[in-house]
mmCIF file of N, CA and C in Angstrom:
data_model
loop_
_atom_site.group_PDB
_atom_site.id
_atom_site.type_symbol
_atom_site.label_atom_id
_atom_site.label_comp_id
_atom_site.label_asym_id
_atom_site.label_seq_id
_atom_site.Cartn_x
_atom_site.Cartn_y
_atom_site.Cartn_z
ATOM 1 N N UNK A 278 -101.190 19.457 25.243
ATOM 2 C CA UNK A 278 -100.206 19.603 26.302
ATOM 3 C C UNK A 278 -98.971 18.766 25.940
ATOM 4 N N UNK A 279 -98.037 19.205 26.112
ATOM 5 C CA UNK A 279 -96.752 18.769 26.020
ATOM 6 C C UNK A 279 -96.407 17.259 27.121
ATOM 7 N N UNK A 280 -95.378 16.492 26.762
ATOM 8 C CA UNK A 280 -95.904 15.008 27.479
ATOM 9 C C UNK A 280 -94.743 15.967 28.981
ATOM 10 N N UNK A 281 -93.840 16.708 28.715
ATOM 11 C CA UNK A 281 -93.380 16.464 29.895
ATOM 12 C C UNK A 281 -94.138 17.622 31.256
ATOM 13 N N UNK A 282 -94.838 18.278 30.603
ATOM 14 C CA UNK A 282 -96.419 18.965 31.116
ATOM 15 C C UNK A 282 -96.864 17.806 32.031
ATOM 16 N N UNK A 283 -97.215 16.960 31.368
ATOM 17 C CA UNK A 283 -98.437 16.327 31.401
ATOM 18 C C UNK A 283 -97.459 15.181 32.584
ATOM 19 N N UNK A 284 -96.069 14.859 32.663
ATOM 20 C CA UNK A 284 -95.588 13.740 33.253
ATOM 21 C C UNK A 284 -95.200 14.409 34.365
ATOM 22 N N UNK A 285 -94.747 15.795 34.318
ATOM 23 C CA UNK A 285 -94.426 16.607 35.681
ATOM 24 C C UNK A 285 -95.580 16.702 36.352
ATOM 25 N N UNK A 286 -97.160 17.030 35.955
ATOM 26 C CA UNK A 286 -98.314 16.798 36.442
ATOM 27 C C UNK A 286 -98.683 15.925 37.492
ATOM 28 N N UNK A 287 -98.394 14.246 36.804
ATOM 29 C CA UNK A 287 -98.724 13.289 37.594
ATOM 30 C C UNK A 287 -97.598 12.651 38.568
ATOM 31 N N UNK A 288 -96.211 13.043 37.993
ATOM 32 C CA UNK A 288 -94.888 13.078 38.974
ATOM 33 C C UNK A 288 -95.298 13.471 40.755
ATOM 34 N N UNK A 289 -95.386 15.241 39.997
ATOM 35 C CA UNK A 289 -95.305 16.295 41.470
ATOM 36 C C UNK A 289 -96.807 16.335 41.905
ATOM 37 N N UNK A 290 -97.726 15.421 41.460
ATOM 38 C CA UNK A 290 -98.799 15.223 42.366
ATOM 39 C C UNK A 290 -98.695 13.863 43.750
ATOM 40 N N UNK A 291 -97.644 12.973 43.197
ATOM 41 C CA UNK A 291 -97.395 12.453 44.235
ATOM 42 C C UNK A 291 -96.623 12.494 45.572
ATOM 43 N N UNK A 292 -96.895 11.998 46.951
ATOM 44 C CA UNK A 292 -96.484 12.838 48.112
ATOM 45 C C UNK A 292 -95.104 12.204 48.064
ATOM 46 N N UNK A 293 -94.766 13.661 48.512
ATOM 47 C CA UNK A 293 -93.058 13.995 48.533
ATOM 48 C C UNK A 293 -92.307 14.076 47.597
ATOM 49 N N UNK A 294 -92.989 14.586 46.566
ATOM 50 C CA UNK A 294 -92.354 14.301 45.271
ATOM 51 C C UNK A 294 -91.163 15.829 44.808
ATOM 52 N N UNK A 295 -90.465 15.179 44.078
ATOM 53 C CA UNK A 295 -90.242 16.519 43.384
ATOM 54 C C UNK A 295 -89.100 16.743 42.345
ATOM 55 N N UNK A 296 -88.862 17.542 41.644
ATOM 56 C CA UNK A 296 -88.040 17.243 40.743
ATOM 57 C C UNK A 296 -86.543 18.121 40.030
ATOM 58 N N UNK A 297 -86.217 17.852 39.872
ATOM 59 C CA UNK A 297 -84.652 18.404 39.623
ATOM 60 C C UNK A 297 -83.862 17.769 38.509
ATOM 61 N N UNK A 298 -83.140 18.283 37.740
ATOM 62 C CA UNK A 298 -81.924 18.001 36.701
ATOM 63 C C UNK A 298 -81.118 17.002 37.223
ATOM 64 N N UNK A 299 -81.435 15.719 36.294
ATOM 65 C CA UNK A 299 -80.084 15.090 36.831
ATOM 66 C C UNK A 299 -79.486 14.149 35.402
ATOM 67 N N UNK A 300 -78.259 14.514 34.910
ATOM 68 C CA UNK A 300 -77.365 14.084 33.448
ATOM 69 C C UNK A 300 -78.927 14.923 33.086
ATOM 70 N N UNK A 301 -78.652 16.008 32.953
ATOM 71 C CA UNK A 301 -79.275 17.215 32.243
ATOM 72 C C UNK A 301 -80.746 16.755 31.644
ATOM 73 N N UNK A 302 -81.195 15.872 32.147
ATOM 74 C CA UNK A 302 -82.521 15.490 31.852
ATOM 75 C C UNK A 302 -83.764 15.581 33.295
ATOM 76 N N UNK A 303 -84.888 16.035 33.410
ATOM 77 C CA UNK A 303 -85.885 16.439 34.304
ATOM 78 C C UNK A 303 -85.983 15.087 35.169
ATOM 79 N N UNK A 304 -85.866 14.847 36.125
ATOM 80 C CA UNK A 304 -86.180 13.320 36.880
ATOM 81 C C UNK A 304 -86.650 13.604 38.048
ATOM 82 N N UNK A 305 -87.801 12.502 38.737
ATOM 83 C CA UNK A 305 -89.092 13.233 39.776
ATOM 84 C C UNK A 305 -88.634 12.046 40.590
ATOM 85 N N UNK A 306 -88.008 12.521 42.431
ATOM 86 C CA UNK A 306 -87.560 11.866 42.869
ATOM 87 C C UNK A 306 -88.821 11.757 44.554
ATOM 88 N N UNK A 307 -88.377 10.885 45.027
ATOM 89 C CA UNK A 307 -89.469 10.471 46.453
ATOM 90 C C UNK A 307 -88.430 11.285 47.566
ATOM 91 N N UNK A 308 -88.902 12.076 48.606
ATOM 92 C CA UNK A 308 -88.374 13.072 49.349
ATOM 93 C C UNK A 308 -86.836 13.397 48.871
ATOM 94 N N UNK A 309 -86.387 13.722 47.761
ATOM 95 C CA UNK A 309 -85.205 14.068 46.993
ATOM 96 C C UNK A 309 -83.954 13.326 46.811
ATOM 97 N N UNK A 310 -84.729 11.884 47.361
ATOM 98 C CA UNK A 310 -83.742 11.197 47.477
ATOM 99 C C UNK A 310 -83.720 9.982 46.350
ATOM 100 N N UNK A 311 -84.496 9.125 46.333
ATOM 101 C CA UNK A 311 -84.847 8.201 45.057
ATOM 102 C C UNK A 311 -85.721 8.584 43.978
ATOM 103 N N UNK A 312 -85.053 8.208 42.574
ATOM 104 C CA UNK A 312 -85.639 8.655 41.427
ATOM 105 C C UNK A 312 -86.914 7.202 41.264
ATOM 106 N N UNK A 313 -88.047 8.102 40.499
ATOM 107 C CA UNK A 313 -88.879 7.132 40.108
ATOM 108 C C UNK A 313 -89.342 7.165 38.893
ATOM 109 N N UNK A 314 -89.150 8.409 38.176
ATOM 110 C CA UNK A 314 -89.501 9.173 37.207
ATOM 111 C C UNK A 314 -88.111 9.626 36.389
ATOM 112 N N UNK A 315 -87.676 9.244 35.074
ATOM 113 C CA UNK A 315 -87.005 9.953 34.281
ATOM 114 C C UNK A 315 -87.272 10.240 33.343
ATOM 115 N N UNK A 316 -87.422 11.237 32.870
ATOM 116 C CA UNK A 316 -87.955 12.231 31.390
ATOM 117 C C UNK A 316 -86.862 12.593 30.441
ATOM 118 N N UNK A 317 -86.787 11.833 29.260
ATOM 119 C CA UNK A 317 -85.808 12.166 28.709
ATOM 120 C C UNK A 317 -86.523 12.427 27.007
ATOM 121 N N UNK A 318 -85.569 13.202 26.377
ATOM 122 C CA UNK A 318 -86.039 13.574 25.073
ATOM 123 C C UNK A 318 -84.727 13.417 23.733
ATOM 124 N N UNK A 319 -84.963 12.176 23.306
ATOM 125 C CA UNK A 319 -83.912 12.131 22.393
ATOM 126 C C UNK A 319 -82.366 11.426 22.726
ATOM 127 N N UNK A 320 -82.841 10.918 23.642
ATOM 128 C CA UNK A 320 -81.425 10.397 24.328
ATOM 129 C C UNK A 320 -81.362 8.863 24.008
ATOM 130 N N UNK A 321 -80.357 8.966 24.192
ATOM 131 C CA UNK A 321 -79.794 7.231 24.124
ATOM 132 C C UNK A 321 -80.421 6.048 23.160
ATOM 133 N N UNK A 322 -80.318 6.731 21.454
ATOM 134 C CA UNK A 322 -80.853 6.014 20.737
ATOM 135 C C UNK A 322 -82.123 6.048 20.446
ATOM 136 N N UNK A 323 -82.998 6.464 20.845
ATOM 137 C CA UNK A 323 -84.405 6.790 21.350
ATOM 138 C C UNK A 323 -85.294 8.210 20.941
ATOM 139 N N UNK A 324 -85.441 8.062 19.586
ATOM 140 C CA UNK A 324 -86.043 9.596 19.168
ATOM 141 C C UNK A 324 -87.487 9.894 20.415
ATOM 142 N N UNK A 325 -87.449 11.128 20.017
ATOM 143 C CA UNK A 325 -88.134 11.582 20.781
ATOM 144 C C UNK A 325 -88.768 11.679 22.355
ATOM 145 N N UNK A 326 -89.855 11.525 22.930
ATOM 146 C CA UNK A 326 -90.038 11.907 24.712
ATOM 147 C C UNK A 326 -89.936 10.688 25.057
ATOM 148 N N UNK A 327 -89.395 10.058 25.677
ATOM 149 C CA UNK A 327 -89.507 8.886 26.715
ATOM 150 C C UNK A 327 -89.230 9.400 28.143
ATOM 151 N N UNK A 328 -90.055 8.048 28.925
ATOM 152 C CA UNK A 328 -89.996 7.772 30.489
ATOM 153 C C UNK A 328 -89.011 7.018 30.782
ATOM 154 N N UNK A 329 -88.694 6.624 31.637
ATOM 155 C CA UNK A 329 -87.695 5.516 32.401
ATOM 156 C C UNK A 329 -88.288 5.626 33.763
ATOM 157 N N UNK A 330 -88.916 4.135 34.446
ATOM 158 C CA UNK A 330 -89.386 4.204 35.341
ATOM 159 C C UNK A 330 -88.947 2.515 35.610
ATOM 160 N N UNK A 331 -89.044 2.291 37.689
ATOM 161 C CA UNK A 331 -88.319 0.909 38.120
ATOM 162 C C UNK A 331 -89.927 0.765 37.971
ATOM 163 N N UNK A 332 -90.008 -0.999 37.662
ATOM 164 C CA UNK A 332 -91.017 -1.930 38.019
ATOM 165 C C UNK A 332 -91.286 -2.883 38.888
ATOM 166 N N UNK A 333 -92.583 -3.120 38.553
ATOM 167 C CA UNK A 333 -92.819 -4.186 39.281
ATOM 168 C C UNK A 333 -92.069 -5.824 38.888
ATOM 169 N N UNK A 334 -91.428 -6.779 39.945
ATOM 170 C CA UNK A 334 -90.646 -7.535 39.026
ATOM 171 C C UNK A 334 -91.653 -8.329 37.653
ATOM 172 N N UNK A 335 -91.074 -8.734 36.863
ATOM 173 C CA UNK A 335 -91.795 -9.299 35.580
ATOM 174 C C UNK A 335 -92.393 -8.232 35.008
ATOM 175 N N UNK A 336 -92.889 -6.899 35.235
ATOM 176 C CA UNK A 336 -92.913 -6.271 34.325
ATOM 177 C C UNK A 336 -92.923 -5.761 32.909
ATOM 178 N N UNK A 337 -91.731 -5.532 33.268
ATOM 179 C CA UNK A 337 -90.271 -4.732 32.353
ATOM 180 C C UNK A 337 -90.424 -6.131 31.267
ATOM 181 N N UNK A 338 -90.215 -7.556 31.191
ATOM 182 C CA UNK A 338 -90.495 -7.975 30.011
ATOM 183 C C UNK A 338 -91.930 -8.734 29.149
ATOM 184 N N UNK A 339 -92.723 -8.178 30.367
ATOM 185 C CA UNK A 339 -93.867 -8.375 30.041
ATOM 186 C C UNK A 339 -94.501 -7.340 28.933
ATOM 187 N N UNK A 340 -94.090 -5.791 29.610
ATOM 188 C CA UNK A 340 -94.546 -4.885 28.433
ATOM 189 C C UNK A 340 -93.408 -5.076 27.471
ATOM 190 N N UNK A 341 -92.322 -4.997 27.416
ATOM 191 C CA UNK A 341 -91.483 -5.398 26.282
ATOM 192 C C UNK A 341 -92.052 -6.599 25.228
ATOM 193 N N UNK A 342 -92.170 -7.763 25.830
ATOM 194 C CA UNK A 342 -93.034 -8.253 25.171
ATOM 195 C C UNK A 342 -93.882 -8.398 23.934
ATOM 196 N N UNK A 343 -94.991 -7.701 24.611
ATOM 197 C CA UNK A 343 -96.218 -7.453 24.175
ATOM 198 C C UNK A 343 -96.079 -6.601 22.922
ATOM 199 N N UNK A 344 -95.714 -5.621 23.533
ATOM 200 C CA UNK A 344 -95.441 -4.209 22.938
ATOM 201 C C UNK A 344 -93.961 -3.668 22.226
ATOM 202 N N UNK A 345 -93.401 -4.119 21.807
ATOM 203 C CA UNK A 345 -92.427 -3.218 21.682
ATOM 204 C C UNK A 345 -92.025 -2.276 21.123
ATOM 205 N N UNK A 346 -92.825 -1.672 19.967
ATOM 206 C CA UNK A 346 -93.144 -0.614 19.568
ATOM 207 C C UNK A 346 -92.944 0.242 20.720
ATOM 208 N N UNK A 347 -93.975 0.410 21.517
ATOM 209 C CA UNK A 347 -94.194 1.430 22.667
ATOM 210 C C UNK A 347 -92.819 1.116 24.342
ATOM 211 N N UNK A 348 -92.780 -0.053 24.248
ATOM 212 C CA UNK A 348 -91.832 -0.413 25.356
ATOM 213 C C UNK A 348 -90.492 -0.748 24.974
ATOM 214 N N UNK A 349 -89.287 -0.208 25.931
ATOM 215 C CA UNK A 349 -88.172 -1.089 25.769
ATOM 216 C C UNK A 349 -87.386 -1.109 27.019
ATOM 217 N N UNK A 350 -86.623 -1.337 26.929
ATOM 218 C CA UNK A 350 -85.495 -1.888 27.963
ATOM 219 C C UNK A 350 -84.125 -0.237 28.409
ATOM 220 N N UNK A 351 -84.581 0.321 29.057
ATOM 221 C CA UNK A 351 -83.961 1.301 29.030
ATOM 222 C C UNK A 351 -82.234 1.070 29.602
ATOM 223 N N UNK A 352 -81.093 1.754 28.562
ATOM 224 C CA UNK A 352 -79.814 1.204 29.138
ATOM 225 C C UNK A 352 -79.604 1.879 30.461
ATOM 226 N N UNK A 353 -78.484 1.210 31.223
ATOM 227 C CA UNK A 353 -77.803 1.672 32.695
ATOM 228 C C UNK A 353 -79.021 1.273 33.588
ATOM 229 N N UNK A 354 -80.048 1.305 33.541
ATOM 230 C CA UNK A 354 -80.985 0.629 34.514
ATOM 231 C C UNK A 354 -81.878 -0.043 34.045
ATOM 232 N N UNK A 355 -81.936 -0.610 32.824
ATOM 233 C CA UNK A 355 -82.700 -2.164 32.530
ATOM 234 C C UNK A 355 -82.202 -3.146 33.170
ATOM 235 N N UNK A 356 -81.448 -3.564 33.680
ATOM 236 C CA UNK A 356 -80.733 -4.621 34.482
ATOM 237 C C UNK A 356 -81.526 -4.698 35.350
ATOM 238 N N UNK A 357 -82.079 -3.411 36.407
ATOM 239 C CA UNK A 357 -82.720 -3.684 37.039
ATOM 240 C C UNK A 357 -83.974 -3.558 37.315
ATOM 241 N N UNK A 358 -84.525 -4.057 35.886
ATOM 242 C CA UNK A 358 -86.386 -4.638 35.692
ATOM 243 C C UNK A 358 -86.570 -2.524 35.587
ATOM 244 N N UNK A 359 -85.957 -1.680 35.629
ATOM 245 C CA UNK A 359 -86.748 -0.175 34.609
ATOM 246 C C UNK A 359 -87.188 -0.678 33.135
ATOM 247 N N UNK A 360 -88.123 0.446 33.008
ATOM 248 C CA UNK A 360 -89.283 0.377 32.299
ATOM 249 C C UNK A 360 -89.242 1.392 31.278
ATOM 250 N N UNK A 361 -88.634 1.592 29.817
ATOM 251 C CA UNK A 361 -88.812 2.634 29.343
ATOM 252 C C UNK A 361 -89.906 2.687 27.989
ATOM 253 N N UNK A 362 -90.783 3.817 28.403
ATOM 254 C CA UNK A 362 -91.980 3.940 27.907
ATOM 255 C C UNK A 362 -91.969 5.071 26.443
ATOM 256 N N UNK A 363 -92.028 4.660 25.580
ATOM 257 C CA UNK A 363 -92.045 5.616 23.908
ATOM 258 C C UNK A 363 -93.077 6.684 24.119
ATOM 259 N N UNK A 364 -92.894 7.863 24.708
ATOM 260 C CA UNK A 364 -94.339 8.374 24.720
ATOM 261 C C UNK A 364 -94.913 9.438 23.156
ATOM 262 N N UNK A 365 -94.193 9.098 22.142
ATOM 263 C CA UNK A 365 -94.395 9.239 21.206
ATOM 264 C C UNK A 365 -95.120 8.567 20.157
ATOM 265 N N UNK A 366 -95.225 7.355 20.700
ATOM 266 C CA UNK A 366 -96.337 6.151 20.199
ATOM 267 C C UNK A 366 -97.213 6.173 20.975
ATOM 268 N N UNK A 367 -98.770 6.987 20.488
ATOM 269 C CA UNK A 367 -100.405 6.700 20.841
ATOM 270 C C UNK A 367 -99.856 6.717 22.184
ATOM 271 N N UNK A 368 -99.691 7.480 23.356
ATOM 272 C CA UNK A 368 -99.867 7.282 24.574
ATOM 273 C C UNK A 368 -100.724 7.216 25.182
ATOM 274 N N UNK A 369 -101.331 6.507 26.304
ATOM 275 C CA UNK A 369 -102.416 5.628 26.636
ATOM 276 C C UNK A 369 -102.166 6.455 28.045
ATOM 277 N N UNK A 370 -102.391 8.020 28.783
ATOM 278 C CA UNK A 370 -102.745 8.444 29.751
ATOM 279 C C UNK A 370 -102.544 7.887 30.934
ATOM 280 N N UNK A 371 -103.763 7.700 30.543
ATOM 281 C CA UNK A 371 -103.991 6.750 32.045
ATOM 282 C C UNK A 371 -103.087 5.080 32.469
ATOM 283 N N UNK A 372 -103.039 4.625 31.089
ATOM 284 C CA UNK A 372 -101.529 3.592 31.781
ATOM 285 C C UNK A 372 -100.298 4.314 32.043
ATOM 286 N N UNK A 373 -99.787 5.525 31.707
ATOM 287 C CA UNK A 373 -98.546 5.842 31.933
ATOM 288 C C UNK A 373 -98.866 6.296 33.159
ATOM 289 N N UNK A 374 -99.963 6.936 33.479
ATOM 290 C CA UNK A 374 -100.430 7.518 35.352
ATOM 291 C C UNK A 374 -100.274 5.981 35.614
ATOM 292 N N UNK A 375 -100.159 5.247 35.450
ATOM 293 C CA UNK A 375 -100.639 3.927 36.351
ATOM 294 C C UNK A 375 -99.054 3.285 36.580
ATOM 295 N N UNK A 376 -98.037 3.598 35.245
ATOM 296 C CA UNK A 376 -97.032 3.215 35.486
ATOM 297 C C UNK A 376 -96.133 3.814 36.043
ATOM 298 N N UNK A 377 -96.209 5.449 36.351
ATOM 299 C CA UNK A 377 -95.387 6.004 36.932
ATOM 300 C C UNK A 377 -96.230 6.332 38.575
ATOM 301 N N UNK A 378 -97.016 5.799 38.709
ATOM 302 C CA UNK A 378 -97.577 4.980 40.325
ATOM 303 C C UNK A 378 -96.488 4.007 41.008
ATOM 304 N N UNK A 379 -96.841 2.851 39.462
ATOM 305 C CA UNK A 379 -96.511 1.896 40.032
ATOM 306 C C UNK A 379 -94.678 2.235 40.580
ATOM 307 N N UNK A 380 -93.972 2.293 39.895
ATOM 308 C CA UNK A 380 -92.926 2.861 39.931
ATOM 309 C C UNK A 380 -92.745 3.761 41.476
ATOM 310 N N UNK A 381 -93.511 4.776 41.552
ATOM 311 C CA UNK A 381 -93.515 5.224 43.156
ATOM 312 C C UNK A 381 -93.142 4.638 43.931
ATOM 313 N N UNK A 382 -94.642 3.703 43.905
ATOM 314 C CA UNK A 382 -94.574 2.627 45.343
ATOM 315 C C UNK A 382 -93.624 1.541 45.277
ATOM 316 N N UNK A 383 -92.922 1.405 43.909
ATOM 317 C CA UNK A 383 -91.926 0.665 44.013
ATOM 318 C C UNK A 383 -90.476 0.972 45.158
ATOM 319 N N UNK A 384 -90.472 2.357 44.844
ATOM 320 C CA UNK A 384 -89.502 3.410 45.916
ATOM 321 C C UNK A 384 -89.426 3.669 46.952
ATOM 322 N N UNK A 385 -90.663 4.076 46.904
ATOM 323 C CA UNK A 385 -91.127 5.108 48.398
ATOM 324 C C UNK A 385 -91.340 4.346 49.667
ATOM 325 N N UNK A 386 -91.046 4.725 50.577
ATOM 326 C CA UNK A 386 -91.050 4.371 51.989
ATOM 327 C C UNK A 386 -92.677 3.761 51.979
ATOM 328 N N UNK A 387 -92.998 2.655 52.777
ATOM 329 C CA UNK A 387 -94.646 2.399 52.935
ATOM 330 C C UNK A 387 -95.472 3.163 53.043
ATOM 331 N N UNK A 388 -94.868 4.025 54.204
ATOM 332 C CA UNK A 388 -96.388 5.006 54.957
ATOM 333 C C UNK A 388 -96.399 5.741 53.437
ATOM 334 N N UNK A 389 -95.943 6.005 52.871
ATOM 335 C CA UNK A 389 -95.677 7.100 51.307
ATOM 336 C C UNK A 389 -96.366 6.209 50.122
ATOM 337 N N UNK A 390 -95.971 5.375 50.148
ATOM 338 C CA UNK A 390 -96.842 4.445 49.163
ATOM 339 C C UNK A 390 -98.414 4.125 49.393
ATOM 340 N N UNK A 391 -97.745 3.759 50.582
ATOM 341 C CA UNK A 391 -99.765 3.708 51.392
ATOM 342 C C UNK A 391 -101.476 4.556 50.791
ATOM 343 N N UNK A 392 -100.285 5.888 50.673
ATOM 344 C CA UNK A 392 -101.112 6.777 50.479
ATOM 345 C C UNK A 392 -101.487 6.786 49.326
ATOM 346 N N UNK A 393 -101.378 5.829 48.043
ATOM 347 C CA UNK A 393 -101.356 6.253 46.992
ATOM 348 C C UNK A 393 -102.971 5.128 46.964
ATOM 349 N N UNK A 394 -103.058 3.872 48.138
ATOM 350 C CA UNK A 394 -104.180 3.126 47.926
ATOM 351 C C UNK A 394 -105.291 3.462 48.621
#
């Protein structure tokens, strides 16, 4: 399966989700109003599929960190603790479901987040 298959999957399974073109790249927003999810392919220095998703604070240089192969600092919204994920390096499933969660409930109204525990 293709990653943006597989990221629209776990995007538009969350409530109120949904997604639309925005700077010509696929991005999965909370009742059409806040982005939590950006899917981009080849952009901004960055071969191939990446995410861009907001974090939890400390995050963003925690997986940078660790990882940077797989993590970096995505421009225009790394400033504010986003999260951009290489999904071209060994992607790990179930942490990217976990990070584009976390990212949700970073957004979404409570009762909307609620639902995700």
């Amino acid at each position: 399966m293709d990653p943006l298959t597989r990221i629209r999957a776990i995007c538009l399974a969350l409530p109120e989700s949904s997604e639309r073109l925005s700077h010509g790249c696929p991005n999965f927003f909370v009742r059409s109003k806040t982005a939590f999810t950006m899917y981009m392919e080849d952009h901004h220095r960055e071969p191939g599929a990446t995410i861009w998703c907001p974090a939890p604070e400390g995050v963003q240089a925690e997986l940078v960190d660790a990882e940077p192969e797989r993590f970096f600092v995505p421009p225009y919204v790394g400033h504010r603790g986003w999260i951009g994920v290489r999904l071209e390096v060994d992607p790990d499933w179930a942490e990217i479901t976990e990070i584009i969660h976390d990212a949700y409930r970073k957004v979404a109204p409570k009762r909307l987040a609620a639902q995700l525990d």
